[in-house]
Coordinates of N, CA and C in Angstrom, one line a residue:
M152 N -5.0 9.6 22.7 CA -3.8 9.1 23.1 C -2.9 10.3 23.4
K153 N -2.1 10.2 24.5 CA -1.1 11.3 24.9 C 0.3 10.8 24.5
I154 N 1.0 11.7 23.8 CA 2.3 11.3 23.3 C 3.3 12.3 24.0
R155 N 4.3 11.8 24.6 CA 5.4 12.6 25.1 C 6.5 12.5 24.1
A156 N 7.0 13.7 23.7 CA 8.0 13.8 22.7 C 9.0 14.9 23.0
G157 N 10.1 14.9 22.3 CA 11.1 15.9 22.4 C 12.4 15.4 21.8
F158 N 13.5 16.3 22.0 CA 14.8 15.9 21.4 C 15.8 16.8 22.1
T159 N 17.0 16.4 22.0 CA 18.2 17.2 22.4 C 19.2 17.1 21.2
L160 N 19.6 18.2 20.7 CA 20.6 18.3 19.6 C 21.8 19.1 20.0
A161 N 23.0 18.7 19.7 CA 24.2 19.5 20.0 C 24.9 19.8 18.7
Y162 N 25.3 21.0 18.6 CA 26.1 21.5 17.4 C 27.4 22.0 17.9
E163 N 28.5 21.6 17.2 CA 29.8 22.2 17.4 C 30.2 23.1 16.2
C164 N 30.3 24.4 16.5 CA 30.5 25.3 15.4 C 31.9 26.0 15.6
P165 N 32.7 26.0 14.6 CA 34.0 26.7 14.8 C 34.0 28.2 14.8
Q166 N 32.8 28.7 14.4 CA 32.7 30.2 14.3 C 31.2 30.5 14.5
P167 N 30.7 31.7 14.7 CA 29.3 32.0 14.8 C 28.6 31.5 13.5
T168 N 27.5 30.8 13.7 CA 26.9 30.2 12.5 C 25.4 30.5 12.5
P169 N 24.9 31.1 11.4 CA 23.4 31.3 11.3 C 22.8 29.9 11.0
M170 N 21.7 29.7 11.6 CA 20.9 28.4 11.4 C 19.4 28.7 11.2
L171 N 18.8 27.9 10.4 CA 17.4 28.0 10.2 C 16.8 26.6 10.7
L172 N 16.0 26.7 11.7 CA 15.5 25.5 12.3 C 14.0 25.3 12.0
V173 N 13.7 24.1 11.6 CA 12.2 23.7 11.4 C 12.0 22.6 12.4
L174 N 11.9 22.9 13.7 CA 11.8 21.9 14.7 C 10.6 22.1 15.6
N175 N 9.7 23.0 15.3 CA 8.5 23.3 16.1 C 7.3 22.5 15.6
I176 N 6.4 22.3 16.5 CA 5.1 21.6 16.1 C 4.5 22.5 15.0
H177 N 4.0 21.9 14.0 CA 3.3 22.6 12.9 C 2.1 23.3 13.5
P178 N 1.9 24.6 13.0 CA 0.8 25.4 13.6 C -0.6 24.6 13.5
S179 N -0.8 23.8 12.6 CA -2.1 23.1 12.5 C -2.3 22.1 13.6
R180 N -1.2 21.7 14.3 CA -1.3 20.8 15.5 C -1.1 21.4 16.8
R181 N -0.9 22.8 16.8 CA -0.7 23.4 18.1 C -1.9 23.3 19.1
A182 N -3.1 23.2 18.6 CA -4.2 23.1 19.5 C -4.2 21.8 20.2
D183 N -3.5 20.8 19.7 CA -3.4 19.5 20.3 C -2.3 19.4 21.4
L184 N -1.5 20.4 21.5 CA -0.5 20.4 22.6 C -1.1 20.4 23.9
L185 N -0.6 19.6 24.8 CA -1.1 19.5 26.2 C -0.1 20.3 27.1
T186 N 1.1 20.5 26.6 CA 2.1 21.4 27.3 C 2.7 22.3 26.3
G187 N 3.4 23.3 26.8 CA 4.1 24.2 25.8 C 5.2 23.4 25.1
Q188 N 5.5 23.9 23.9 CA 6.6 23.4 23.1 C 7.5 24.5 22.7
T189 N 8.6 24.7 23.5 CA 9.5 25.8 23.3 C 10.9 25.2 23.2
L190 N 11.7 25.8 22.2 CA 13.1 25.4 22.1 C 13.9 26.1 23.2
S191 N 14.7 25.3 23.8 CA 15.6 25.8 24.9 C 17.1 25.7 24.4
Y192 N 17.9 26.6 24.9 CA 19.3 26.6 24.5 C 20.1 26.5 25.8
D193 N 21.3 25.9 25.7 CA 22.1 25.8 26.9 C 23.0 27.0 27.2
R194 N 22.9 27.9 26.3 CA 23.6 29.2 26.4 C 22.9 30.3 25.7
P195 N 23.2 31.5 25.9 CA 22.4 32.6 25.2 C 22.5 32.5 23.7
V196 N 21.3 32.5 23.1 CA 21.2 32.4 21.6 C 20.0 33.4 21.3
Q197 N 20.3 34.3 20.3 CA 19.2 35.1 19.8 C 18.4 34.3 18.9
A198 N 17.1 34.2 19.1 CA 16.2 33.4 18.2 C 15.0 34.3 17.8
R199 N 14.6 34.1 16.5 CA 13.4 34.8 16.0 C 12.6 33.8 15.2
E200 N 11.3 33.7 15.6 CA 10.4 32.7 14.9 C 9.6 33.4 13.8
Y201 N 9.3 32.6 12.8 CA 8.4 33.0 11.7 C 7.7 31.8 11.1
I202 N 6.7 32.1 10.3 CA 6.1 31.0 9.5 C 6.5 31.1 8.1
D203 N 7.0 30.0 7.5 CA 7.5 30.1 6.1 C 6.4 29.9 5.1
G204 N 6.8 29.9 3.9 CA 5.8 29.9 2.8 C 5.0 28.6 2.7
F205 N 5.4 27.6 3.4 CA 4.7 26.3 3.4 C 3.9 26.1 4.7
G206 N 3.9 27.2 5.6 CA 3.1 27.1 6.8 C 3.9 26.5 8.0
N207 N 5.2 26.2 7.8 CA 6.0 25.6 8.9 C 6.4 26.7 9.9
A208 N 6.4 26.3 11.2 CA 6.9 27.2 12.2 C 8.4 27.1 12.2
C209 N 9.2 28.2 11.9 CA 10.6 28.1 11.8 C 11.2 29.0 12.8
T210 N 12.5 28.8 13.1 CA 13.3 29.6 14.1 C 14.6 29.9 13.4
R211 N 14.9 31.2 13.4 CA 16.3 31.7 13.0 C 17.1 31.9 14.2
I212 N 18.3 31.4 14.2 CA 19.2 31.6 15.3 C 20.6 31.9 14.8
L213 N 21.4 32.5 15.6 CA 22.9 32.7 15.3 C 23.6 32.0 16.5
V214 N 24.2 30.8 16.2 CA 24.8 30.0 17.2 C 26.2 30.5 17.4
P215 N 26.6 30.8 18.6 CA 28.0 31.2 18.8 C 29.0 30.1 18.6
A216 N 30.3 30.5 18.4 CA 31.3 29.5 18.3 C 31.3 28.6 19.5
G217 N 31.6 27.3 19.3 CA 31.7 26.3 20.3 C 30.5 25.4 20.3
R218 N 30.3 24.7 21.4 CA 29.2 23.7 21.4 C 28.0 24.3 22.0
T219 N 26.9 24.1 21.3 CA 25.6 24.6 21.7 C 24.6 23.5 21.6
T220 N 23.8 23.3 22.7 CA 22.8 22.3 22.8 C 21.4 23.0 22.8
L221 N 20.5 22.4 22.0 CA 19.1 22.9 22.0 C 18.2 21.7 22.2
S222 N 17.1 22.0 22.9 CA 16.2 20.9 23.2 C 14.8 21.3 23.4
T223 N 13.9 20.4 23.4 CA 12.5 20.7 23.8 C 11.9 19.4 24.3
R224 N 10.9 19.5 25.1 CA 10.1 18.4 25.6 C 8.6 18.9 25.6
F225 N 7.7 18.0 25.2 CA 6.3 18.4 25.2 C 5.4 17.2 25.2
E226 N 4.1 17.4 25.5 CA 3.1 16.4 25.3 C 2.1 16.9 24.4
I227 N 1.6 15.9 23.5 CA 0.6 16.3 22.5 C -0.5 15.2 22.5
R228 N -1.7 15.6 22.2 CA -2.8 14.7 22.1 C -2.9 14.2 20.6
D229 N -3.2 13.0 20.4 CA -3.4 12.4 19.1 C -4.5 11.4 19.2
S230 N -5.3 11.2 18.1 CA -6.4 10.3 18.1 C -5.8 8.8 18.1
G231 N -4.6 8.7 17.6 CA -4.1 7.3 17.5 C -4.6 6.6 16.3
L232 N -5.5 7.2 15.6 CA -6.1 6.6 14.4 C -5.2 6.7 13.2
P233 N -5.1 5.6 12.3 CA -4.3 5.8 11.1 C -4.8 6.9 10.2
D234 N -3.9 7.3 9.4 CA -4.3 8.4 8.4 C -5.5 7.8 7.5
P235 N -6.4 8.7 7.1 CA -7.5 8.2 6.3 C -7.0 7.6 5.0
V236 N -7.7 6.6 4.5 CA -7.4 6.0 3.3 C -8.5 6.4 2.3
T237 N -8.1 6.9 1.1 CA -9.0 7.4 0.1 C -8.8 6.8 -1.2
P238 N -9.1 5.5 -1.4 CA -8.8 4.8 -2.6 C -9.4 5.5 -3.9
E239 N -10.4 6.3 -3.7 CA -11.0 6.9 -4.9 C -10.2 8.2 -5.3
A240 N -9.2 8.6 -4.5 CA -8.5 9.8 -4.8 C -7.9 9.8 -6.2
A241 N -8.1 10.8 -7.0 CA -7.7 10.9 -8.4 C -6.4 11.5 -8.5
Q242 N -5.7 11.2 -9.6 CA -4.5 11.8 -10.0 C -4.8 12.8 -11.1
H243 N -4.5 14.1 -10.8 CA -4.9 15.1 -11.8 C -3.7 15.3 -12.8
E244 N -4.1 15.8 -13.9 CA -3.1 16.1 -14.9 C -2.3 17.4 -14.4
I245 N -1.1 17.5 -14.8 CA -0.3 18.6 -14.3 C -0.9 19.9 -14.7
Q246 N -1.4 20.0 -15.9 CA -2.0 21.3 -16.4 C -3.2 21.6 -15.6
D247 N -3.8 20.7 -14.9 CA -5.0 21.0 -14.1 C -4.7 21.3 -12.6
L248 N -3.4 21.2 -12.2 CA -3.1 21.5 -10.9 C -3.1 23.0 -10.6
P249 N -3.4 23.4 -9.4 CA -3.3 24.9 -9.1 C -1.9 25.3 -9.1
D250 N -1.7 26.5 -9.5 CA -0.3 27.1 -9.6 C 0.5 26.9 -8.3
A251 N -0.2 27.0 -7.1 CA 0.5 26.9 -5.8 C 1.0 25.5 -5.6
A252 N 0.5 24.5 -6.3 CA 0.9 23.1 -6.0 C 2.2 22.8 -6.8
L253 N 2.5 23.6 -7.8 CA 3.6 23.2 -8.7 C 5.0 23.2 -8.0
V254 N 5.2 24.1 -7.0 CA 6.4 24.1 -6.3 C 6.8 22.8 -5.7
Y255 N 5.8 22.0 -5.4 CA 6.1 20.6 -4.8 C 6.5 19.6 -5.8
L256 N 6.5 20.0 -7.0 CA 7.0 19.1 -8.1 C 8.4 19.4 -8.5
L257 N 9.0 20.4 -8.0 CA 10.4 20.8 -8.4 C 11.4 20.0 -7.7
G258 N 12.5 19.8 -8.4 CA 13.7 19.1 -7.8 C 14.4 20.1 -6.9
S259 N 15.4 19.6 -6.2 CA 16.2 20.5 -5.3 C 17.6 19.9 -5.3
R260 N 18.4 20.6 -4.5 CA 19.8 20.1 -4.4 C 19.8 18.7 -3.8
Y261 N 18.9 18.4 -2.9 CA 18.8 17.1 -2.3 C 18.0 16.1 -3.1
C262 N 17.1 16.6 -3.9 CA 16.2 15.7 -4.7 C 16.6 15.8 -6.2
D263 N 17.5 14.9 -6.5 CA 18.1 15.0 -7.9 C 17.2 14.2 -8.9
T264 N 16.2 14.9 -9.4 CA 15.2 14.3 -10.2 C 15.8 13.6 -11.5
D265 N 16.9 14.2 -12.0 CA 17.5 13.7 -13.2 C 18.0 12.3 -13.0
R266 N 18.4 11.9 -11.8 CA 18.9 10.6 -11.5 C 17.9 9.6 -11.1
L267 N 16.7 10.1 -10.8 CA 15.6 9.2 -10.3 C 14.4 9.0 -11.2
A268 N 14.2 9.9 -12.1 CA 13.0 9.9 -12.9 C 12.9 8.6 -13.7
D269 N 13.9 8.2 -14.4 CA 13.8 7.0 -15.2 C 13.4 5.7 -14.4
F270 N 14.0 5.6 -13.2 CA 13.7 4.5 -12.3 C 12.2 4.6 -11.9
A271 N 11.8 5.8 -11.5 CA 10.4 6.0 -11.1 C 9.4 5.6 -12.2
W272 N 9.7 6.0 -13.4 CA 8.8 5.7 -14.5 C 8.8 4.2 -14.7
A273 N 9.9 3.6 -14.7 CA 10.0 2.1 -15.0 C 9.3 1.3 -13.9
Q274 N 9.4 1.8 -12.6 CA 8.9 1.1 -11.5 C 7.4 1.3 -11.3
F275 N 6.9 2.5 -11.6 CA 5.5 2.8 -11.2 C 4.6 3.2 -12.4
A276 N 5.1 3.3 -13.6 CA 4.2 3.7 -14.7 C 3.1 2.7 -14.9
H277 N 3.3 1.4 -14.6 CA 2.3 0.4 -14.8 C 1.2 0.4 -13.7
T278 N 1.4 1.1 -12.6 CA 0.5 1.1 -11.5 C -0.7 2.0 -11.8
P279 N -1.9 1.7 -11.3 CA -3.1 2.5 -11.6 C -2.8 3.9 -11.0
Q280 N -3.3 4.9 -11.7 CA -3.1 6.3 -11.3 C -3.9 6.6 -10.0
G281 N -3.5 7.6 -9.3 CA -4.3 8.0 -8.1 C -3.7 7.3 -6.8
W282 N -4.7 7.0 -5.9 CA -4.3 6.5 -4.6 C -3.4 5.2 -4.7
A283 N -3.8 4.3 -5.6 CA -3.1 3.1 -5.8 C -1.6 3.3 -6.1
R284 N -1.3 4.3 -7.0 CA 0.1 4.6 -7.3 C 0.8 5.2 -6.1
V285 N 0.2 6.1 -5.4 CA 0.9 6.7 -4.3 C 1.1 5.6 -3.2
Q286 N 0.2 4.7 -3.0 CA 0.4 3.6 -2.0 C 1.5 2.7 -2.5
A287 N 1.6 2.4 -3.8 CA 2.7 1.6 -4.3 C 4.1 2.2 -4.0
I288 N 4.1 3.5 -4.2 CA 5.3 4.3 -4.0 C 5.7 4.3 -2.5
C289 N 4.7 4.5 -1.7 CA 5.0 4.5 -0.2 C 5.5 3.1 0.2
D290 N 4.8 2.1 -0.3 CA 5.2 0.7 0.1 C 6.7 0.4 -0.4
F291 N 7.0 0.9 -1.6 CA 8.4 0.7 -2.1 C 9.4 1.4 -1.2
V292 N 9.2 2.7 -0.9 CA 10.1 3.4 -0.1 C 10.3 2.8 1.2
H293 N 9.2 2.5 1.9 CA 9.3 1.9 3.2 C 9.9 0.5 3.2
G294 N 9.8 -0.2 2.2 CA 10.5 -1.5 2.1 C 11.9 -1.4 1.6
H295 N 12.3 -0.3 1.0 CA 13.6 -0.2 0.3 C 14.6 0.6 1.2
I296 N 14.2 1.6 2.0 CA 15.1 2.5 2.7 C 14.9 2.3 4.2
T297 N 16.0 2.1 4.9 CA 16.0 2.0 6.3 C 16.4 3.3 6.9
F298 N 15.7 3.8 7.9 CA 16.0 5.0 8.6 C 17.2 4.8 9.4
D299 N 18.2 5.7 9.3 CA 19.5 5.6 10.0 C 20.0 7.0 10.2
Y300 N 19.7 7.7 11.3 CA 20.1 9.1 11.5 C 21.6 9.2 11.6
Q301 N 22.3 8.1 12.1 CA 23.7 8.2 12.3 C 24.5 8.3 11.0
K302 N 23.8 8.0 9.9 CA 24.5 8.1 8.6 C 24.1 9.4 7.8
A303 N 23.4 10.3 8.5 CA 23.0 11.5 7.8 C 24.2 12.4 7.6
D304 N 24.2 13.2 6.5 CA 25.1 14.2 6.3 C 24.5 15.3 5.4
S305 N 25.1 16.4 5.3 CA 24.5 17.6 4.6 C 24.6 17.5 3.1
T306 N 25.3 16.5 2.6 CA 25.4 16.4 1.1 C 24.7 15.2 0.5
R307 N 24.1 14.4 1.3 CA 23.3 13.3 0.8 C 22.2 13.7 0.0
S308 N 21.9 13.0 -1.1 CA 20.8 13.3 -2.0 C 19.8 12.2 -1.9
A309 N 18.6 12.4 -2.5 CA 17.6 11.3 -2.6 C 18.2 10.1 -3.4
H310 N 19.0 10.4 -4.4 CA 19.6 9.2 -5.1 C 20.6 8.5 -4.2
D311 N 21.3 9.2 -3.4 CA 22.2 8.5 -2.4 C 21.4 7.6 -1.4
G312 N 20.3 8.1 -1.0 CA 19.4 7.3 -0.1 C 18.8 6.1 -0.8
F313 N 18.5 6.3 -2.1 CA 18.0 5.2 -2.9 C 19.1 4.1 -3.1
T314 N 20.3 4.5 -3.6 CA 21.3 3.5 -3.8 C 21.9 2.9 -2.6
G315 N 22.0 3.7 -1.5 CA 22.5 3.2 -0.2 C 21.5 2.4 0.6
R316 N 20.2 2.6 0.3 CA 19.1 1.9 1.0 C 19.0 2.4 2.5
Y317 N 19.5 3.5 2.8 CA 19.3 4.1 4.1 C 19.1 5.6 4.0
G318 N 18.5 6.2 5.0 CA 18.4 7.7 5.0 C 17.8 8.2 6.2
V319 N 17.4 9.5 6.1 CA 16.7 10.2 7.2 C 15.4 10.7 6.6
C320 N 14.7 11.5 7.4 CA 13.4 12.0 7.0 C 13.3 12.5 5.6
R321 N 14.3 13.4 5.3 CA 14.2 14.1 4.0 C 14.4 13.1 2.8
D322 N 15.2 12.0 3.1 CA 15.4 11.0 2.0 C 14.1 10.3 1.7
F323 N 13.3 10.0 2.8 CA 12.0 9.3 2.6 C 11.1 10.3 1.9
A324 N 11.0 11.5 2.3 CA 10.1 12.5 1.7 C 10.5 12.7 0.2
H325 N 11.8 12.9 -0.1 CA 12.2 13.2 -1.4 C 12.0 12.0 -2.3
R326 N 12.2 10.8 -1.8 CA 12.0 9.6 -2.6 C 10.6 9.5 -3.0
L327 N 9.7 9.7 -2.0 CA 8.3 9.6 -2.2 C 7.8 10.7 -3.2
S328 N 8.3 11.9 -3.1 CA 7.9 13.0 -4.0 C 8.4 12.8 -5.4
R329 N 9.6 12.3 -5.6 CA 10.1 12.1 -6.9 C 9.3 11.0 -7.6
C330 N 9.1 9.9 -6.9 CA 8.3 8.9 -7.6 C 6.9 9.4 -7.9
A331 N 6.3 10.1 -7.0 CA 4.9 10.6 -7.2 C 4.9 11.6 -8.4
A332 N 5.9 12.4 -8.5 CA 5.9 13.4 -9.5 C 6.2 12.8 -10.9
A333 N 6.8 11.7 -11.0 CA 7.2 11.1 -12.2 C 6.0 10.6 -13.1

């Protein structure tokens, strides 16, 4: 299947503002691109790309004061098949996880684990460990939170997404990760 995708984002900055963008196709999917995927800016912006510690393709920019628009358009190939289902996937004890995996269990300013852990345990402790628990968490999040980009803001946390029942990508990801880590 061929997918045409892209976006246009506009930022109004009162002063020159450094930004870190994670808007590029993940390197693991670049071989599937049918066209180039390049960020374009409506005015001169110095940009520098790098790969972060999680393997994401990132771009550092300094946006000048005023309105700046950035965009990209591209085509990518995808099998169209659903993600693989692995019901036999096991849940490992924390002490058995590789050190490199532990960073994914940490809270953040957006993922306020202290406000979500009790709910996560009460809701999912009774589910079978492994794939079944992860699926129960995914089903809950997708049934509980509505995607609404218009209500996004820089201070919303996973708890806000949970109580408000709406959010953006990071709210879905944080909600899933907090429940899974509980």
